[in-house]
Amino acid sequence: MAKLPSILKIKGITKKFGGLVALNKVSLEVRRHELLGLIGPNGSGKTTLFNVITGYYKPEEGRIYYKEQDITGLRPHKIVKMGVARTFQIPKPFGRLTVLENVMSAAMYGREATASKGKAKSLAMEWLKYVGLDKKADIEAKTLNIVERKLMELARALSTGPDLLLLDELVAGLNTSEMMNVVELVRRLVDEKGLTIIMVEHVMKAVMSISDRVFVLHRGEKLAEGKPEEIAKDPKVIEAYLGEPIKV
Ligand SMILES: Nc1ncnc2c1ncn2[C@@H]1O[C@H](COP(=O)(O)OP(=O)(O)OP(=O)(O)O)[C@@H](O)[C@H]1O
Ligand SMILES: [Mg+2]
């Protein structure tokens, strides 16, 4: 089968914070309908890469193309409207709003941004249902438990109407069965909904089981890239990050 065209092309991105080089000439291509796992030790630049893609930080060098358009340096809200959404490593929900209101606020800001509350509401409810949170729609967000918060964060991102979704440690802090449920949900977003996903994760069981391909960052540079089973036994990756070969 012919390879699908790429949706995202990152070319030679360098991002510095003062004297610290957080990303050093990183290049990466992501194909449409691909689920890419992005892994690497703490501080290797994973979240920074998301922040650069989504316009929160401007890189010193390099370009980012989304659907063949140069989006380098565009403001975050513009990039959202083009169909790129993210979740945050540390979510900041509006605790006093209901779950539905939290998701609606994202729907109104997103790609199908609408002044119509009714439309935002139906979109928000649709995604709450998809992630399995519809029964909690009317409760205050602050009363949610950790897995429900993660699912709400996911529903918020989905309600902006993305084609490309960036997930930053979505399953961190969940127990194994909660984690596997969320992981299956993420896989379904690619298989059923046709999304393209980059998933940052430290939990190898999660990332290796669902990724089509894995990209490894180390000290702001690409260390390796390949199929999960290749990455799991790559000596460079084992030395820098995994510690020992892992079963995939
Ligand atoms: N806003 C910032 N100001 C200064 N330094 C920063 C900033 N954001 C990130 N850094 C630094 O850049 C490097 C990469 O950080 P980043 O958060 O991208 O790592 P990460 O791979 O996401 O790590 P983790 O797995 O712990 O989340 C780290 O050394 C970090 O301290
Ligand atoms: Mg991070």
Short mmCIF file of C-alpha atoms in Angstrom, two decimals, residues 12-196:
data_model
loop_
_atom_site.label_atom_id
_atom_site.label_comp_id
_atom_site.label_asym_id
_atom_site.label_seq_id
_atom_site.Cartn_x
_atom_site.Cartn_y
_atom_site.Cartn_z
CA GLY A 12 15.39 21.60 11.62
CA ILE A 13 13.70 23.11 14.67
CA THR A 14 15.93 24.70 17.30
CA LYS A 15 14.44 26.16 20.47
CA LYS A 16 16.59 27.72 23.18
CA PHE A 17 15.80 29.01 26.62
CA GLY A 18 18.67 31.37 27.37
CA GLY A 19 21.76 29.18 27.15
CA LEU A 20 19.80 25.94 27.25
CA VAL A 21 19.18 24.27 23.89
CA ALA A 22 15.86 22.50 24.49
CA LEU A 23 15.53 21.38 20.85
CA ASN A 24 18.48 21.09 18.51
CA LYS A 25 17.70 20.86 14.78
CA VAL A 26 14.85 18.41 15.19
CA SER A 27 13.20 17.13 12.02
CA LEU A 28 10.16 14.90 11.97
CA GLU A 29 7.42 13.96 9.55
CA VAL A 30 4.04 12.59 10.53
CA ARG A 31 1.78 10.86 8.04
CA ARG A 32 -1.97 11.25 7.91
CA HIS A 33 -3.80 8.76 10.15
CA GLU A 34 -0.62 7.83 11.91
CA LEU A 35 -0.26 7.35 15.66
CA LEU A 36 3.24 8.46 16.57
CA GLY A 37 4.63 7.83 20.04
CA LEU A 38 7.03 10.54 21.21
CA ILE A 39 9.27 9.35 24.03
CA GLY A 40 12.45 10.32 25.81
CA PRO A 41 13.86 11.08 29.27
CA ASN A 42 12.61 13.95 31.44
CA GLY A 43 13.71 17.27 29.99
CA SER A 44 14.46 15.85 26.54
CA GLY A 45 12.22 18.42 24.83
CA LYS A 46 8.93 16.58 24.23
CA THR A 47 6.62 19.22 25.69
CA THR A 48 8.73 21.96 24.14
CA LEU A 49 8.20 20.37 20.73
CA PHE A 50 4.43 20.44 21.33
CA ASN A 51 4.70 24.07 22.42
CA VAL A 52 6.54 24.95 19.23
CA ILE A 53 4.10 23.08 16.97
CA THR A 54 1.09 24.74 18.59
CA GLY A 55 2.54 28.26 18.51
CA TYR A 56 3.18 28.74 22.24
CA TYR A 57 6.91 29.14 21.59
CA LYS A 58 8.66 30.48 18.53
CA PRO A 59 11.69 28.48 17.42
CA GLU A 60 15.00 30.22 16.71
CA GLU A 61 15.54 28.05 13.66
CA GLY A 62 13.55 25.75 11.44
CA ARG A 63 10.09 25.58 9.92
CA ILE A 64 6.87 23.72 10.62
CA TYR A 65 4.48 22.78 7.84
CA TYR A 66 0.96 21.57 8.54
CA LYS A 67 -0.91 20.31 5.48
CA GLU A 68 1.82 21.90 3.35
CA GLN A 69 1.26 25.34 4.92
CA ASP A 70 4.01 27.05 6.86
CA ILE A 71 2.61 27.58 10.36
CA THR A 72 5.90 28.56 12.05
CA GLY A 73 5.30 31.40 14.48
CA LEU A 74 1.52 31.62 13.99
CA ARG A 75 -0.48 32.39 17.13
CA PRO A 76 -1.91 29.41 19.02
CA HIS A 77 -5.56 30.25 18.29
CA LYS A 78 -4.84 30.37 14.55
CA ILE A 79 -3.20 26.98 14.68
CA VAL A 80 -6.18 25.54 16.58
CA LYS A 81 -8.51 26.86 13.90
CA MET A 82 -6.43 25.12 11.25
CA GLY A 83 -7.12 21.81 12.99
CA VAL A 84 -4.31 21.20 15.48
CA ALA A 85 -5.32 20.52 19.08
CA ARG A 86 -3.45 19.47 22.19
CA THR A 87 -3.87 18.36 25.74
CA PHE A 88 -1.64 19.72 28.48
CA GLN A 89 0.72 17.76 30.69
CA ILE A 90 -0.81 19.70 33.60
CA PRO A 91 -4.45 20.34 32.67
CA LYS A 92 -6.04 23.56 33.86
CA PRO A 93 -9.78 22.97 33.80
CA PHE A 94 -12.27 25.59 34.92
CA GLY A 95 -13.11 23.85 38.17
CA ARG A 96 -16.27 25.77 38.96
CA LEU A 97 -17.79 25.30 35.54
CA THR A 98 -19.58 22.09 34.71
CA VAL A 99 -17.93 19.43 32.59
CA LEU A 100 -20.20 20.36 29.68
CA GLU A 101 -19.37 24.07 30.03
CA ASN A 102 -15.66 23.26 30.02
CA VAL A 103 -15.98 21.31 26.80
CA MET A 104 -18.34 23.86 25.24
CA SER A 105 -15.82 26.64 25.85
CA ALA A 106 -13.30 24.67 23.79
CA ALA A 107 -15.90 24.00 21.07
CA MET A 108 -16.63 27.73 20.80
CA TYR A 109 -12.95 28.56 20.48
CA GLY A 110 -12.15 25.84 17.99
CA ARG A 111 -12.29 25.18 14.33
CA GLU A 112 -16.04 25.13 14.00
CA ALA A 113 -16.10 28.19 16.27
CA THR A 114 -19.65 29.19 16.53
CA ALA A 115 -21.54 31.93 18.26
CA SER A 116 -24.35 29.40 18.51
CA LYS A 117 -24.44 27.94 21.99
CA GLY A 118 -26.72 25.20 20.74
CA LYS A 119 -24.21 24.02 18.18
CA ALA A 120 -21.33 24.15 20.66
CA LYS A 121 -23.43 22.19 23.12
CA SER A 122 -24.29 19.42 20.69
CA LEU A 123 -20.66 19.15 19.59
CA ALA A 124 -19.49 19.04 23.21
CA MET A 125 -22.07 16.41 24.13
CA GLU A 126 -21.10 14.31 21.15
CA TRP A 127 -17.48 14.17 22.31
CA LEU A 128 -18.39 13.71 25.96
CA LYS A 129 -20.36 10.68 24.88
CA TYR A 130 -17.48 9.37 22.78
CA VAL A 131 -15.07 9.52 25.70
CA GLY A 132 -17.70 8.13 28.07
CA LEU A 133 -18.28 11.21 30.22
CA ASP A 134 -21.76 12.22 29.09
CA LYS A 135 -23.34 11.17 32.38
CA LYS A 136 -21.07 13.64 34.20
CA ALA A 137 -21.89 16.55 31.88
CA ASP A 138 -23.70 18.63 34.48
CA ILE A 139 -21.42 18.25 37.47
CA GLU A 140 -18.70 20.73 38.44
CA ALA A 141 -15.39 19.85 36.83
CA LYS A 142 -13.52 20.08 40.13
CA THR A 143 -15.38 17.04 41.46
CA LEU A 144 -14.03 14.75 38.73
CA ASN A 145 -11.49 12.07 39.60
CA ILE A 146 -8.17 11.88 37.78
CA VAL A 147 -9.21 9.63 34.90
CA GLU A 148 -12.38 11.68 34.35
CA ARG A 149 -10.28 14.86 34.27
CA LYS A 150 -8.08 13.36 31.62
CA LEU A 151 -11.11 12.35 29.58
CA MET A 152 -12.57 15.83 29.91
CA GLU A 153 -9.27 17.29 28.74
CA LEU A 154 -9.40 14.94 25.77
CA ALA A 155 -13.01 15.92 25.00
CA ARG A 156 -12.00 19.60 25.16
CA ALA A 157 -9.26 19.06 22.60
CA LEU A 158 -11.54 16.99 20.35
CA SER A 159 -14.28 19.61 20.44
CA THR A 160 -12.04 22.07 18.64
CA GLY A 161 -12.31 19.78 15.60
CA PRO A 162 -8.71 18.67 15.09
CA ASP A 163 -7.19 16.58 12.32
CA LEU A 164 -3.92 16.52 14.26
CA LEU A 165 -4.06 15.87 18.00
CA LEU A 166 -1.10 16.17 20.38
CA LEU A 167 -1.44 14.30 23.67
CA ASP A 168 1.00 15.18 26.45
CA GLU A 169 1.12 12.38 29.05
CA LEU A 170 -2.57 11.66 28.88
CA VAL A 171 -2.36 8.40 30.85
CA ALA A 172 0.17 9.49 33.50
CA GLY A 173 -1.17 8.73 36.96
CA LEU A 174 -3.80 6.22 35.88
CA ASN A 175 -3.94 2.61 37.05
CA THR A 176 -3.41 -0.17 34.51
CA SER A 177 -7.03 -0.84 33.62
CA GLU A 178 -7.89 2.88 33.37
CA MET A 179 -4.79 3.36 31.27
CA MET A 180 -5.62 0.56 28.84
CA ASN A 181 -9.15 1.96 28.40
CA VAL A 182 -7.79 5.40 27.55
CA VAL A 183 -5.18 3.90 25.26
CA GLU A 184 -7.85 1.98 23.34
CA LEU A 185 -9.88 5.15 23.06
CA VAL A 186 -6.86 6.97 21.60
CA ARG A 187 -6.32 4.18 19.07
CA ARG A 188 -10.01 4.39 18.06
CA LEU A 189 -9.62 8.11 17.37
CA VAL A 190 -7.17 7.17 14.64
CA ASP A 191 -8.96 4.06 13.35
CA GLU A 192 -12.58 5.31 13.51
CA LYS A 193 -12.30 9.07 13.35
CA GLY A 194 -9.31 9.36 11.05
CA LEU A 195 -7.27 11.60 13.35
CA THR A 196 -3.51 11.83 13.31
#
